[in-house]
Structures are given as structure tokens and as C-alpha cells.
Coordinates of C-alpha atoms in Angstrom, one line a residue:
X1 CA 0.0 0.0 0.0
X2 CA 1.9 3.0 -1.3
X3 CA -0.5 5.6 0.0
X4 CA 0.8 5.6 3.5
X5 CA 4.3 5.5 2.3
X6 CA 3.7 8.6 0.1
X7 CA 1.8 10.2 3.0
X8 CA 4.9 9.7 5.3
X9 CA 7.3 11.0 2.7
X10 CA 5.3 14.2 2.5
X11 CA 5.7 15.0 6.2
X12 CA 7.8 17.8 7.6
X13 CA 9.0 18.5 11.1
X14 CA 6.5 21.3 11.5
X15 CA 3.4 19.2 10.7
X16 CA 2.8 17.7 14.1
X17 CA -0.9 16.9 13.5
X18 CA -0.1 15.3 10.1
X19 CA 2.6 13.1 11.7
X20 CA 0.1 11.8 14.3
X21 CA -2.5 11.1 11.5
X22 CA 0.1 9.4 9.4
X23 CA 1.3 7.1 12.2
X24 CA -2.3 6.2 12.9
X25 CA -2.9 5.3 9.2
X26 CA 0.3 3.1 9.2
X27 CA -0.9 1.2 12.3
X28 CA -4.4 0.7 10.8
X29 CA -2.8 -0.7 7.7
X30 CA -0.6 -3.0 9.7
X31 CA -3.6 -4.4 11.6
X32 CA -5.4 -4.9 8.3
X33 CA -2.3 -6.5 6.8
X34 CA -2.4 -4.1 3.9
X35 CA 1.3 -3.3 3.8
X36 CA 3.5 -5.5 1.6
X37 CA 7.0 -6.4 2.6
X38 CA 8.7 -3.9 0.5
X39 CA 6.6 -1.0 1.8
X40 CA 7.2 -2.1 5.4
X41 CA 11.0 -2.3 5.0
X42 CA 11.1 1.2 3.3
X43 CA 8.9 2.7 6.0
X44 CA 10.9 1.2 8.8
X45 CA 14.2 2.5 7.4
X46 CA 12.7 6.0 6.8
X47 CA 11.3 6.3 10.3
X48 CA 14.5 5.2 11.9
X49 CA 16.6 7.6 9.8
X50 CA 14.3 10.5 10.7
X51 CA 14.5 9.6 14.4
X52 CA 18.3 9.5 14.2
X53 CA 18.3 12.9 12.5
X54 CA 15.8 14.5 14.9
X55 CA 17.0 13.1 18.2
X56 CA 20.7 12.2 17.8
X57 CA 22.2 14.2 14.9
X58 CA 20.0 17.4 15.3
X59 CA 19.7 17.5 11.5
X60 CA 16.9 17.9 9.0
X61 CA 14.1 15.4 9.6
X62 CA 10.5 14.8 8.8
X63 CA 9.9 14.3 12.6
X64 CA 10.2 16.4 15.6
X65 CA 11.3 15.3 19.1
X66 CA 7.6 15.3 20.1
X67 CA 6.9 12.6 17.5
X68 CA 9.4 10.2 18.9
X69 CA 7.1 8.1 21.1
X70 CA 4.5 7.5 18.3
X71 CA 7.3 6.9 15.7
X72 CA 9.0 4.2 17.9
X73 CA 5.6 2.6 18.6
X74 CA 5.0 2.4 14.8
X75 CA 8.5 1.2 14.1
X76 CA 8.0 -1.6 16.7
X77 CA 4.8 -2.7 14.8
X78 CA 6.6 -2.6 11.4
X79 CA 9.5 -4.7 12.8
X80 CA 7.3 -7.7 13.6
X81 CA 8.4 -9.7 10.5
X82 CA 11.8 -11.4 9.8
X83 CA 12.2 -9.3 6.7
X84 CA 11.9 -6.0 8.5
X85 CA 14.0 -7.4 11.4
X86 CA 16.8 -8.0 9.0
X87 CA 16.8 -4.3 8.1
X88 CA 16.7 -3.2 11.7
X89 CA 19.4 -5.8 12.6
X90 CA 22.2 -4.1 10.8
X91 CA 25.0 -2.6 12.9
X92 CA 24.1 1.1 12.2
X93 CA 20.4 0.5 12.9
X94 CA 21.0 -1.4 16.1
X95 CA 23.4 1.3 17.3
X96 CA 20.8 3.9 16.5
X97 CA 18.1 2.0 18.4
X98 CA 20.4 1.6 21.4
X99 CA 21.2 5.3 21.5
X100 CA 17.5 6.1 21.2
X101 CA 16.8 3.8 24.2
X102 CA 19.0 5.9 26.4
X103 CA 17.9 9.2 24.8
X104 CA 14.2 8.5 25.5
X105 CA 14.5 6.9 28.9
X106 CA 11.0 5.8 29.6
X107 CA 10.9 3.4 32.6
X108 CA 7.3 2.4 31.8
X109 CA 7.7 1.4 28.2
X110 CA 10.9 1.7 26.2
X111 CA 9.9 1.0 22.6
X112 CA 13.4 1.4 21.3
X113 CA 14.6 -1.5 23.5
X114 CA 11.5 -3.4 22.5
X115 CA 12.4 -2.9 18.9
X116 CA 15.8 -4.4 19.7
X117 CA 14.3 -7.3 21.5
X118 CA 11.9 -8.1 18.6
X119 CA 14.8 -7.8 16.1
X120 CA 17.1 -10.3 17.9
X121 CA 14.1 -12.6 18.3
X122 CA 13.4 -12.7 14.6
X123 CA 16.9 -12.3 13.2
X124 CA 19.6 -14.6 14.6
X125 CA 22.4 -12.7 12.9
X126 CA 21.4 -9.6 14.7
X127 CA 22.2 -11.3 18.0
X128 CA 25.8 -11.5 17.2
X129 CA 25.9 -8.0 15.7
X130 CA 24.2 -6.5 18.8
X131 CA 26.8 -7.8 21.3
X132 CA 29.7 -7.2 19.0
X133 CA 32.3 -4.4 19.4
X134 CA 30.7 -2.2 16.8
X135 CA 27.4 -1.9 18.6
X136 CA 28.4 -2.6 22.1
X137 CA 25.0 -3.7 23.3
X138 CA 26.4 -6.1 26.0
X139 CA 27.6 -3.4 28.3
X140 CA 24.4 -1.4 28.0
X141 CA 22.2 -4.5 28.8
X142 CA 24.3 -5.3 31.8
X143 CA 23.9 -1.8 33.0
X144 CA 20.2 -2.0 32.5
X145 CA 20.0 -5.2 34.6
X146 CA 21.3 -3.1 37.6
X147 CA 18.4 -0.7 37.3
X148 CA 15.3 -1.0 39.5
X149 CA 12.8 -0.4 36.6
X150 CA 11.0 -3.7 35.8
X151 CA 10.8 -2.6 32.2
X152 CA 14.5 -2.2 31.9
X153 CA 15.3 -5.5 33.6
X154 CA 12.7 -7.4 31.6
X155 CA 14.0 -6.2 28.2
X156 CA 17.6 -6.6 29.2
X157 CA 17.0 -10.1 30.3
X158 CA 15.0 -10.9 27.1
X159 CA 17.8 -9.5 24.9
X160 CA 20.6 -11.3 26.8
X161 CA 18.7 -14.5 26.8
X162 CA 18.2 -14.4 23.1
X163 CA 21.8 -13.4 22.5
X164 CA 23.1 -16.4 24.4
X165 CA 20.7 -19.0 22.9
X166 CA 23.3 -20.5 20.5
X167 CA 26.6 -21.7 22.1
X168 CA 28.3 -21.7 18.7
X169 CA 27.3 -18.2 17.6
X170 CA 27.5 -16.6 21.1
X171 CA 30.6 -18.4 22.5
X172 CA 32.8 -15.2 22.9
X173 CA 29.9 -13.3 24.4
X174 CA 29.0 -16.1 26.9
X175 CA 32.7 -16.3 28.0
X176 CA 32.7 -12.5 28.4
X177 CA 29.6 -12.6 30.6
X178 CA 31.2 -15.2 32.9
X179 CA 34.8 -14.1 33.0
X180 CA 35.0 -10.4 32.3
X181 CA 35.6 -8.3 35.4
X182 CA 33.3 -5.3 35.7
X183 CA 33.9 -2.1 37.8
X184 CA 32.1 -1.8 41.1
X185 CA 30.6 -5.3 41.1
X186 CA 31.0 -7.3 44.4
X187 CA 31.8 -11.0 44.6
X188 CA 33.7 -12.3 41.6
X189 CA 33.2 -8.9 39.8
X190 CA 31.5 -10.4 36.7
X191 CA 28.0 -10.3 35.2
X192 CA 27.3 -13.5 37.0
X193 CA 27.1 -11.7 40.3
X194 CA 24.8 -9.0 38.8
X195 CA 22.5 -11.7 37.4
X196 CA 22.4 -13.5 40.8
X197 CA 21.7 -10.3 42.7
X198 CA 18.9 -9.3 40.3
X199 CA 17.3 -12.8 40.7
X200 CA 17.2 -12.2 44.4
X201 CA 15.6 -8.8 43.9
X202 CA 13.0 -10.4 41.6
X203 CA 12.3 -13.2 44.1
X204 CA 11.5 -10.6 46.8
X205 CA 9.2 -8.8 44.3
X206 CA 7.4 -12.1 43.6
X207 CA 6.9 -12.6 47.4
X208 CA 5.4 -9.1 47.5
X209 CA 2.8 -10.1 44.9
X210 CA 4.2 -8.1 41.9
X211 CA 2.8 -9.8 38.9
X212 CA 5.2 -8.3 36.4
X213 CA 8.1 -9.8 38.4
X214 CA 7.2 -13.3 37.2
X215 CA 7.5 -12.6 33.5
X216 CA 10.8 -10.8 34.1
X217 CA 12.1 -13.6 36.2
X218 CA 11.3 -16.1 33.5
X219 CA 13.5 -14.4 31.0
X220 CA 16.3 -13.9 33.5
X221 CA 16.1 -17.7 34.3
X222 CA 16.3 -18.5 30.6
X223 CA 19.5 -16.5 30.5
X224 CA 20.9 -18.3 33.6
X225 CA 20.0 -21.7 32.0
X226 CA 21.8 -20.7 28.8
X227 CA 24.9 -19.8 30.8
X228 CA 24.8 -23.0 32.9
X229 CA 24.4 -25.2 29.8
X230 CA 26.7 -23.5 27.3
X231 CA 29.7 -22.1 29.3
X232 CA 30.9 -25.5 30.6
X233 CA 31.0 -26.7 27.0
X234 CA 33.2 -23.8 25.9
X235 CA 36.0 -24.1 28.4
X236 CA 38.1 -26.7 30.1
X237 CA 36.1 -27.6 33.3
X238 CA 35.4 -30.4 35.8
X239 CA 33.9 -33.7 34.8
X240 CA 31.1 -34.4 37.2
X241 CA 31.2 -38.2 37.3
X242 CA 34.1 -40.8 36.9
X243 CA 31.9 -42.6 34.4
X244 CA 32.0 -39.6 32.0
X245 CA 34.6 -39.8 29.3
X246 CA 36.3 -36.6 28.2
X247 CA 34.7 -35.2 25.1
X248 CA 35.3 -32.3 22.8
X249 CA 33.1 -29.2 22.9
X250 CA 30.6 -30.5 20.4
X251 CA 30.0 -33.8 22.2
X252 CA 29.8 -32.5 25.8
X253 CA 26.5 -33.5 27.4
X254 CA 24.5 -31.1 29.5
X255 CA 25.1 -31.7 33.2
X256 CA 28.3 -33.8 32.7
X257 CA 30.6 -30.8 33.0
X258 CA 30.6 -27.8 35.3
X259 CA 32.7 -24.7 36.0
X260 CA 33.1 -23.3 39.5
X261 CA 32.8 -19.8 37.9
X262 CA 29.0 -20.5 37.9
X263 CA 28.8 -21.6 41.5
X264 CA 27.4 -18.3 42.8
X265 CA 24.2 -18.8 40.8
X266 CA 23.1 -21.7 43.0
X267 CA 22.2 -19.8 46.2
X268 CA 19.9 -17.3 44.5
X269 CA 18.3 -20.1 42.4
X270 CA 17.6 -22.1 45.6
X271 CA 16.2 -19.0 47.4
X272 CA 13.8 -18.7 44.5
X273 CA 13.0 -22.4 44.5
X274 CA 11.9 -22.3 48.1
X275 CA 9.3 -19.6 47.5
X276 CA 5.8 -21.1 47.9
X277 CA 3.3 -20.8 45.1
X278 CA 0.4 -18.4 45.5
X279 CA -1.9 -20.2 43.0
X280 CA -3.7 -23.6 43.1
X281 CA -1.0 -25.0 40.8
X282 CA 2.0 -25.7 43.1
X283 CA 4.4 -25.7 40.1
X284 CA 3.4 -22.3 38.7
X285 CA 5.7 -19.9 36.9
X286 CA 8.6 -19.3 37.4
X287 CA 9.2 -22.6 39.3
X288 CA 9.6 -24.7 36.2
X289 CA 12.3 -22.4 34.8
X290 CA 14.1 -22.5 38.2
X291 CA 14.0 -26.3 38.1
X292 CA 15.4 -26.3 34.5
X293 CA 18.5 -24.4 35.7
X294 CA 18.9 -26.5 38.9
X295 CA 19.1 -29.8 37.1
X296 CA 22.3 -28.8 35.3
X297 CA 24.1 -27.8 38.5
X298 CA 26.0 -30.7 40.1
X299 CA 25.2 -32.2 43.5
X300 CA 28.6 -32.8 45.0
X301 CA 30.1 -32.9 48.5
X302 CA 31.5 -29.4 48.2
X303 CA 28.0 -27.8 47.7
X304 CA 25.8 -30.3 49.7
X305 CA 25.3 -27.8 52.5
X306 CA 23.9 -25.3 50.0
X307 CA 21.6 -27.9 48.5
X308 CA 20.4 -29.6 51.7
X309 CA 21.4 -27.3 54.6
X310 CA 23.7 -28.2 57.5
X311 CA 21.7 -31.2 58.6
X312 CA 23.2 -33.9 60.7
X313 CA 23.3 -37.3 58.9
X314 CA 21.8 -38.7 62.2
X315 CA 18.5 -37.0 61.4
X316 CA 17.9 -39.7 58.7
X317 CA 16.7 -43.2 59.3
X318 CA 19.1 -45.5 57.2
X319 CA 17.8 -48.9 56.2
X320 CA 20.2 -50.7 58.4
X321 CA 18.7 -49.0 61.5
X322 CA 15.1 -50.0 60.7
X323 CA 13.4 -51.7 63.6
X324 CA 11.6 -55.0 63.4
X325 CA 8.7 -53.3 65.2
X326 CA 6.3 -51.3 63.1
X327 CA 5.5 -48.9 65.9
X328 CA 9.2 -48.3 66.6
X329 CA 9.8 -47.6 62.9
X330 CA 6.9 -45.3 62.7
X331 CA 8.0 -43.3 65.7
X332 CA 11.6 -42.9 64.4
X333 CA 10.4 -41.9 60.9
X334 CA 7.9 -39.3 62.3
X335 CA 10.6 -37.8 64.6
X336 CA 13.0 -37.6 61.7
X337 CA 10.4 -35.8 59.5
X338 CA 9.5 -33.4 62.3
X339 CA 13.1 -32.5 63.0
X340 CA 13.7 -31.8 59.4
X341 CA 10.7 -29.6 59.1
X342 CA 11.7 -27.7 62.3
X343 CA 15.2 -27.3 60.9
X344 CA 13.8 -25.8 57.7
X345 CA 11.6 -23.3 59.6
X346 CA 14.4 -22.3 61.9
X347 CA 16.7 -21.9 58.9
X348 CA 14.2 -19.6 57.2
X349 CA 13.9 -17.5 60.4
X350 CA 17.6 -17.4 60.8
X351 CA 18.0 -16.0 57.3
X352 CA 15.3 -13.4 57.8
X353 CA 17.2 -12.2 60.9
X354 CA 20.6 -12.1 59.3
X355 CA 19.5 -10.5 56.1
X356 CA 18.5 -6.8 56.0
X357 CA 15.3 -6.2 54.1
X358 CA 15.9 -5.3 50.5
X359 CA 19.5 -6.3 50.4
X360 CA 21.0 -9.3 48.6
X361 CA 21.2 -12.4 50.8
X362 CA 24.8 -13.2 51.7
X363 CA 24.1 -16.1 54.1
X364 CA 24.1 -19.7 52.7
X365 CA 20.8 -21.4 51.8
X366 CA 20.0 -23.6 54.8
X367 CA 16.7 -25.2 53.7
X368 CA 16.6 -28.8 52.5
X369 CA 16.0 -28.7 48.8
X370 CA 15.4 -32.5 48.7
X371 CA 12.5 -32.0 51.0
X372 CA 11.2 -29.1 49.1
X373 CA 11.4 -31.0 45.8
X374 CA 9.7 -34.0 47.3
X375 CA 6.8 -31.9 48.7
X376 CA 6.5 -29.9 45.5
X377 CA 6.2 -33.1 43.5
X378 CA 3.7 -34.5 46.0
X379 CA 1.5 -31.3 45.8
X380 CA 1.8 -31.1 42.0
X381 CA 0.7 -34.6 41.3
X382 CA -2.0 -34.4 43.9
X383 CA -3.3 -31.3 42.1
X384 CA -3.3 -32.9 38.6
X385 CA -4.0 -36.5 39.7
X386 CA -6.3 -36.3 42.7
X387 CA -7.2 -39.4 44.6
X388 CA -6.3 -42.7 42.9
X389 CA -7.4 -41.8 39.3
X390 CA -5.5 -43.6 36.5
X391 CA -2.4 -41.9 35.1
X392 CA -4.0 -41.5 31.7
X393 CA -7.4 -40.2 32.9
X394 CA -8.6 -37.4 30.5
X395 CA -9.4 -35.1 33.4
X396 CA -5.6 -34.7 34.1
X397 CA -5.1 -33.0 30.7
X398 CA -8.0 -30.7 31.4
X399 CA -6.4 -29.5 34.6
X400 CA -3.2 -28.6 33.0
X401 CA -2.5 -24.8 32.4
X402 CA -2.8 -23.8 28.8
X403 CA -2.8 -27.4 27.6
X404 CA 0.8 -27.8 28.6
X405 CA 1.7 -31.6 28.7
X406 CA 2.2 -33.1 32.1
X407 CA 5.5 -34.5 30.7
X408 CA 6.9 -31.0 30.1
X409 CA 5.7 -29.6 33.4
X410 CA 6.7 -32.3 35.9
X411 CA 9.5 -34.3 34.3
X412 CA 12.3 -31.8 35.2
X413 CA 11.3 -31.9 38.9
X414 CA 11.5 -35.7 38.9
X415 CA 14.9 -35.4 37.2
X416 CA 16.0 -33.0 39.9
X417 CA 15.0 -35.6 42.6
X418 CA 16.9 -38.3 40.7
X419 CA 20.0 -36.1 40.6
X420 CA 19.7 -35.7 44.4
X421 CA 19.6 -39.5 44.8
X422 CA 22.6 -40.0 42.5
X423 CA 24.7 -37.1 43.9
X424 CA 24.2 -37.5 47.7
X425 CA 23.9 -40.7 49.7
X426 CA 22.2 -39.0 52.6
X427 CA 19.6 -37.3 50.4
X428 CA 19.0 -40.6 48.6
X429 CA 18.2 -42.4 51.9
X430 CA 15.9 -39.6 53.1
X431 CA 14.0 -39.5 49.8
X432 CA 13.6 -43.2 49.7
X433 CA 12.2 -43.2 53.3
X434 CA 9.8 -40.4 52.3
X435 CA 8.5 -42.4 49.3
X436 CA 8.7 -45.8 50.9
X437 CA 8.6 -45.5 54.7
X438 CA 9.5 -48.5 56.8
X439 CA 6.0 -48.7 58.1
X440 CA 4.4 -48.5 54.7
X441 CA 1.0 -50.2 54.6
X442 CA 1.5 -53.1 52.2
X443 CA -1.9 -54.7 52.7
X444 CA -3.3 -53.3 49.5
X445 CA -1.7 -52.8 46.0
X446 CA 0.9 -50.1 46.1
X447 CA 0.0 -48.7 42.7
X448 CA -3.6 -48.0 44.0
X449 CA -2.5 -45.8 46.8
X450 CA -3.9 -42.2 46.7
X451 CA -0.5 -40.7 47.6
X452 CA 2.8 -39.8 45.8
X453 CA 4.1 -43.3 45.7
X454 CA 0.9 -44.6 44.2
X455 CA 0.7 -41.8 41.6
X456 CA 4.3 -42.4 40.5
X457 CA 3.7 -46.1 40.2
X458 CA 0.6 -45.5 38.1
X459 CA 2.7 -43.2 35.9
X460 CA 5.0 -46.2 35.3
X461 CA 2.1 -47.8 33.5
X462 CA 1.1 -44.7 31.5
X463 CA 0.7 -44.7 27.8
X464 CA 0.1 -41.0 27.3
X465 CA 2.8 -39.5 29.6
X466 CA 5.8 -41.4 28.1
X467 CA 8.6 -39.0 29.3
X468 CA 7.2 -38.8 32.8
X469 CA 6.9 -42.6 32.8
X470 CA 10.5 -43.0 32.0
X471 CA 11.9 -40.4 34.4
X472 CA 9.8 -41.8 37.3
X473 CA 11.4 -45.2 36.6
X474 CA 14.8 -43.6 36.7
X475 CA 14.0 -41.8 40.0
X476 CA 12.9 -45.1 41.7
X477 CA 16.0 -46.9 40.2
X478 CA 18.3 -44.2 41.6
X479 CA 16.8 -44.2 45.1
X480 CA 17.1 -48.0 45.1
X481 CA 20.9 -47.9 44.6
X482 CA 20.6 -48.3 40.9
X483 CA 20.0 -52.0 41.5
X484 CA 17.2 -54.0 39.9
X485 CA 16.9 -56.5 42.7
X486 CA 16.6 -53.7 45.4
X487 CA 14.0 -51.9 43.2
X488 CA 11.9 -55.0 42.8
X489 CA 12.2 -55.7 46.6
X490 CA 10.8 -52.3 47.5
X491 CA 8.1 -51.9 44.9
X492 CA 7.4 -55.3 43.6
X493 CA 8.7 -56.6 40.2
X494 CA 5.2 -56.3 38.7
X495 CA 5.2 -52.6 39.2
X496 CA 8.6 -52.0 37.6
X497 CA 8.8 -54.8 35.1
X498 CA 8.2 -52.5 32.1
X499 CA 10.9 -50.1 33.2
X500 CA 13.4 -52.8 33.9
X501 CA 12.7 -54.4 30.5
X502 CA 13.6 -51.0 28.8
X503 CA 16.9 -51.2 30.8
X504 CA 17.6 -54.7 29.5
X505 CA 16.4 -56.7 32.6
X506 CA 13.9 -59.1 30.9
X507 CA 13.2 -61.4 33.9
X508 CA 12.7 -61.0 37.6
X509 CA 16.1 -60.4 39.3
X510 CA 17.4 -63.3 41.4
X511 CA 16.6 -62.8 45.1
X512 CA 19.4 -62.9 47.7
X513 CA 18.8 -64.9 50.9
X514 CA 21.4 -62.9 52.8
X515 CA 21.1 -59.2 52.0
X516 CA 20.0 -56.8 49.4
X517 CA 16.3 -56.1 48.7
X518 CA 13.5 -55.6 51.2
X519 CA 11.9 -59.0 51.9
X520 CA 9.8 -58.3 55.0
X521 CA 7.8 -55.4 56.5
X522 CA 8.7 -53.6 59.6
X523 CA 6.4 -56.0 61.5
X524 CA 8.3 -59.0 60.0
X525 CA 5.6 -60.0 57.5
X526 CA 6.9 -61.5 54.2
X527 CA 6.6 -59.2 51.1
X528 CA 5.4 -60.7 47.8
X529 CA 8.3 -60.1 45.3
X530 CA 5.9 -59.5 42.4
X531 CA 3.3 -57.2 43.9
X532 CA 5.3 -55.6 46.7
X533 CA 2.4 -56.3 49.1
X534 CA 2.2 -58.5 52.1
X535 CA 2.4 -62.2 51.1
X536 CA -0.9 -63.8 52.0
X537 CA -1.3 -67.4 52.9
X538 CA -3.3 -69.4 50.3
X539 CA -6.4 -70.9 51.9
X540 CA -7.2 -74.4 50.9
X541 CA -10.0 -74.7 48.4
X542 CA -13.2 -75.8 50.2
X543 CA -14.7 -78.1 47.5
X544 CA -16.0 -81.7 47.6
X545 CA -14.5 -84.3 45.3
X546 CA -17.6 -84.2 43.2
X547 CA -17.4 -80.4 42.8
X548 CA -13.7 -80.7 41.8
X549 CA -14.6 -83.3 39.2
X550 CA -17.3 -81.0 37.8
X551 CA -14.9 -78.0 37.5
X552 CA -12.3 -80.3 35.8
X553 CA -14.9 -81.4 33.2
X554 CA -15.7 -77.7 32.5
X555 CA -12.1 -76.9 32.0
X556 CA -11.6 -80.0 29.8
X557 CA -14.6 -78.9 27.5
X558 CA -13.3 -75.3 27.4
X559 CA -9.7 -76.3 26.4
X560 CA -11.0 -78.9 24.0
X561 CA -13.0 -76.3 22.1
X562 CA -10.0 -73.9 22.0
X563 CA -7.9 -76.8 20.6
X564 CA -10.5 -77.7 17.9
X565 CA -10.9 -74.1 16.7
X566 CA -7.1 -73.8 16.3
X567 CA -6.8 -71.1 19.0
X568 CA -4.7 -73.4 21.2
X569 CA -2.1 -75.8 19.9
X570 CA -2.4 -79.4 21.3
X571 CA 1.1 -79.1 22.8
X572 CA 0.0 -76.2 24.9
X573 CA -3.3 -77.6 26.2
X574 CA -2.8 -77.8 30.0
X575 CA -5.5 -80.5 30.4
X576 CA -3.8 -82.7 27.8
X577 CA -0.4 -82.2 29.5
X578 CA -1.9 -83.1 32.9
X579 CA -3.4 -86.3 31.4
X580 CA -0.2 -87.3 29.7
X581 CA 1.8 -86.6 32.9
X582 CA -0.5 -88.8 34.9
X583 CA -1.9 -86.0 37.0
X584 CA -5.4 -86.5 35.7
X585 CA -7.1 -89.8 35.0

């Protein structure tokens, strides 16, 4: 539509009313999709050139300084396609937008920064250009992160998150963020400390009920995730497990490598992780994004106090200490849980006393993240799978926010619990005791229980939630010492047979008579190795010889019919086998 283009070209800086009318016409044409690509690109470049002339160069322009707000709003609308973004994504145009963002410093809505954010979203090459030396956008964005305006922090986080999305393209910039010393920054003196401090600020804003803080935190967490995933792949760093073989940059797997330069991100992430949800969904935003970042951070002896607090190992109830008395086991387990809860409450109070209001927390995180993850998973699955409903019940999908798959929402939290089990022996024992307490009621099928254990066992049989099915199996496997026999002893082979088959265990594991899997309850009752429930004595069949003979005849007729129809080969007819073996006459 060339009319609005001609209308814009006819403007002069003295025609304020005409400029407003023209921008309105352009926006109407955009909404009606009446502007072709060529017209959009031409208009975008003309408007940006006029803004540069009027506000930065003080030269002849079609626009005046009073037109800047409308012009930038219109430019943002024009830049909503990849074709126009490629025009705005050049070095001169990005530099111009960056300068305009500081010239028109609007803490409510900075459309110049929003133009940059849209551009780097739609044009990948613009991401490298923006943080390059010619534009210098990296320093500006880091400075914006330090501001208190939610608009600035949101846009800076969005831009930095997009500019670090690709490890290959953004490698120098990612290393700069982690390693480059900045003036007047406490701690390591890098952008990592600024990011961690800002996450703490946003966490406090979320506690205060500020809705905008959640969206801002999401983008900051995406930036943190990018740094945690990509940086260890770019530099020489520590292998997190002796089983991991040294790989080149392209073959490094997420979570297998870690750099201590990123350690300072863990405390603010955990402080955010321990903030309770204010909605009916326990795993509401930004908790899923926090979990995504946490699962790539190692659980090792050097940081176990940060993960789990300074808890004494004596607070747990190891398997070897289980009493043969059900009441004794129940008492010990209850005391352990109460002590842990009290420790968490005292730790929270201690932090609130030691930390001045509004300042960044400097004290270590003392709460137990294993307990938090367990209770969060318990509350989440109870919300989406109430009672003892089957794991594939259609009502589960109706409860999910915005149709998000349960796989995507819950699997990362299950993976986090699995990493706790694999990384810390004490955490593994405590988690196993929470899931499978020593005094567990095994009189009914475990998979029918209306609690977390029952829900996770039902998920092992799920057809719809395939990823959650797999990670729940891995979680149980990890908490049972990565041993198929121990896993079957605790949960019953029937409940985990499908998972073990996928791991290559095609038959029930051999049972040891001396040690290993759980074989009796706390009260000394035998556990059925297939069902995981109490082994019940088989009562003798109360039938007369005549009744037994009648039932045998019925079975003989039934199997004879199956054999005659070809549904059952003669060699597999149990009645024929019994007659041939002399068991029936």
C-alpha cells in the first residue's frame, strides 16, 4: 500500500498533526495487513533515519522530538516480521536504536529497547551483531540489569537470553559474561554476580505479589539456563562423574561438566526455589524455569550444605537402622520428619534475621532442597492426579495450564530428585524413606495408593505420559541404589517390570537370601516379590471331590473347544499335558 508511504514521505517536522495522523494510518494498515514487505521495509528505514536525524544528529528530519514516542511505537509494529527485522538488525540501525533507548529513557515502556528485543528474536544474525564491538550492546544491557525499573530488567533479560541462545554463535559473548571483570561489582566482579543479585531482587518482588516480576524472572532464568548449559561446553572444566569420558566441545552432554565460575548462581536459584506458590497450581511460573536451571548444576560434597542445609546425617533413618517393630519404625520416621521440618523453619527464620530487608542475601541457603522438591512433586501430582485416578485419565489434561503436557511440566522436577539421589547418599536415603517409609501399609496394591508413591507407580504404566513414565522409573531406580533387585524388593517386580525391560532386565532379578532387597515389612511379614504387598497365605479350596470333578470337566470342555478351533495348539493344552503326565485320569 503506497498511499501511507507517500503520506509519510510528504511529512515535515513542522506538521505535528499530520505526523500523528500518518502514524495512525500506518498502524491501521498494519492491523489490516495491507502493507507489503517492500513497503514495510522502506517505511521502517525512513522512520529510523528520521528519528536519528531529529534526536541524535540534530539535522533535517520529517519528525520532531515530540513525534518520537509515536514513531517508535509504529516502528515496533513494522518490525514484527523477519524481513523488516533483517533491516533493523544491521550494525548502524542497532546502534541507533540503542542510542535512542537511552535518549528516550522511559521506565514504563521503552519502545526502542522493545524494537531491539523483537529484532534479535526474529533475526539470529542480529544477536551476534548487537553484542559485537561495533554496537556494544552487551555493556548497555548489563547496566540495564542493575536498574530498578521492571521494564529495563525485563527487556535486558530478554535480549541477553536471546543473544546467548546459541553456544556456537555466542561463544565469545558467553565467556565475556562469565569471565570479564566489571567495575564496582561485588563478589567475583563479573556479570554472573549482577545476574544472581537481580534474581534475588525479583524473588523478593514475587513474594510481595508483583505480577510483572514473574515474567521478568522467566527471561532472567532462561539467561541463567543458557549460561549454565553453554559455558561448561566452551571451556576446560570439571567432569562431574568418573563414568563420563572426556569429550570435545561439540559432544559434551548437559550436566556432565561444570565450572566453578558459575557456583554463585546456585544460592539465589535455591532461594527462588523455596518460595511457595500463590496459586492452586503448586508448580506455577517461574518454578519450572528454576528447576530447569537447577538440574544442570552438580550435586557434590562441596556444595551439599547449600543444597540440603547443614543437617546432621543422624537425622535420617538409614535402612540398616530399621526396627523390626512397626510402631518403633513409625516413631523414628515421624521424629526424623518433624526434626527436618523444624530445621527448615528455623533456617528460614535465621535468614530473615541475618539479612537486612531489600539487600541481597549473603548467608548460605540452609533449607533442605530435597524435602522441598519431594513436597513440591507431591503437591503437584495431587493437584493434577487427585485421589487414585489412573495416570491416563482425560481429566488430568483438562487440569493442565494452557494445555501444557504433564510430561513437560513435571519431568524436570522428577529429574532433579533423581540427581539428588545420584549425587548425595544421605539425600537418597531420606528421599527413599519419604517415598517408601519403613511402616508402609502393604496390605493393598501399592499402585492403587492415593499418595505420591501410588501416583508415581501408576505413571510407570502410563501410555500417554511417556517421558514422565521414563523419568519416574529412573527416579525409583536411583533411590534404590541403581539395583534392579533392590528396586523389585521395595516396589514389587510387577510394578517395575516394564521399566526394567527397557533397561535390559527381561526377567525378575534373582533374590538374595542374605542381603539386598527388602523381603519383610517392619512387622516381619513377608513381602510378595511380584506385587510388593504382604504375602498372604493361600487358603485351601473348600470343595468336595464331586465339585472338583465338575470343575475339571468344565475346563476339559473349554480347552477342547479352543484346541478344535485352532486357537490353542495341542502341545500347549494344559489339560492334555496333565493327562499325559499322569496328574489326571
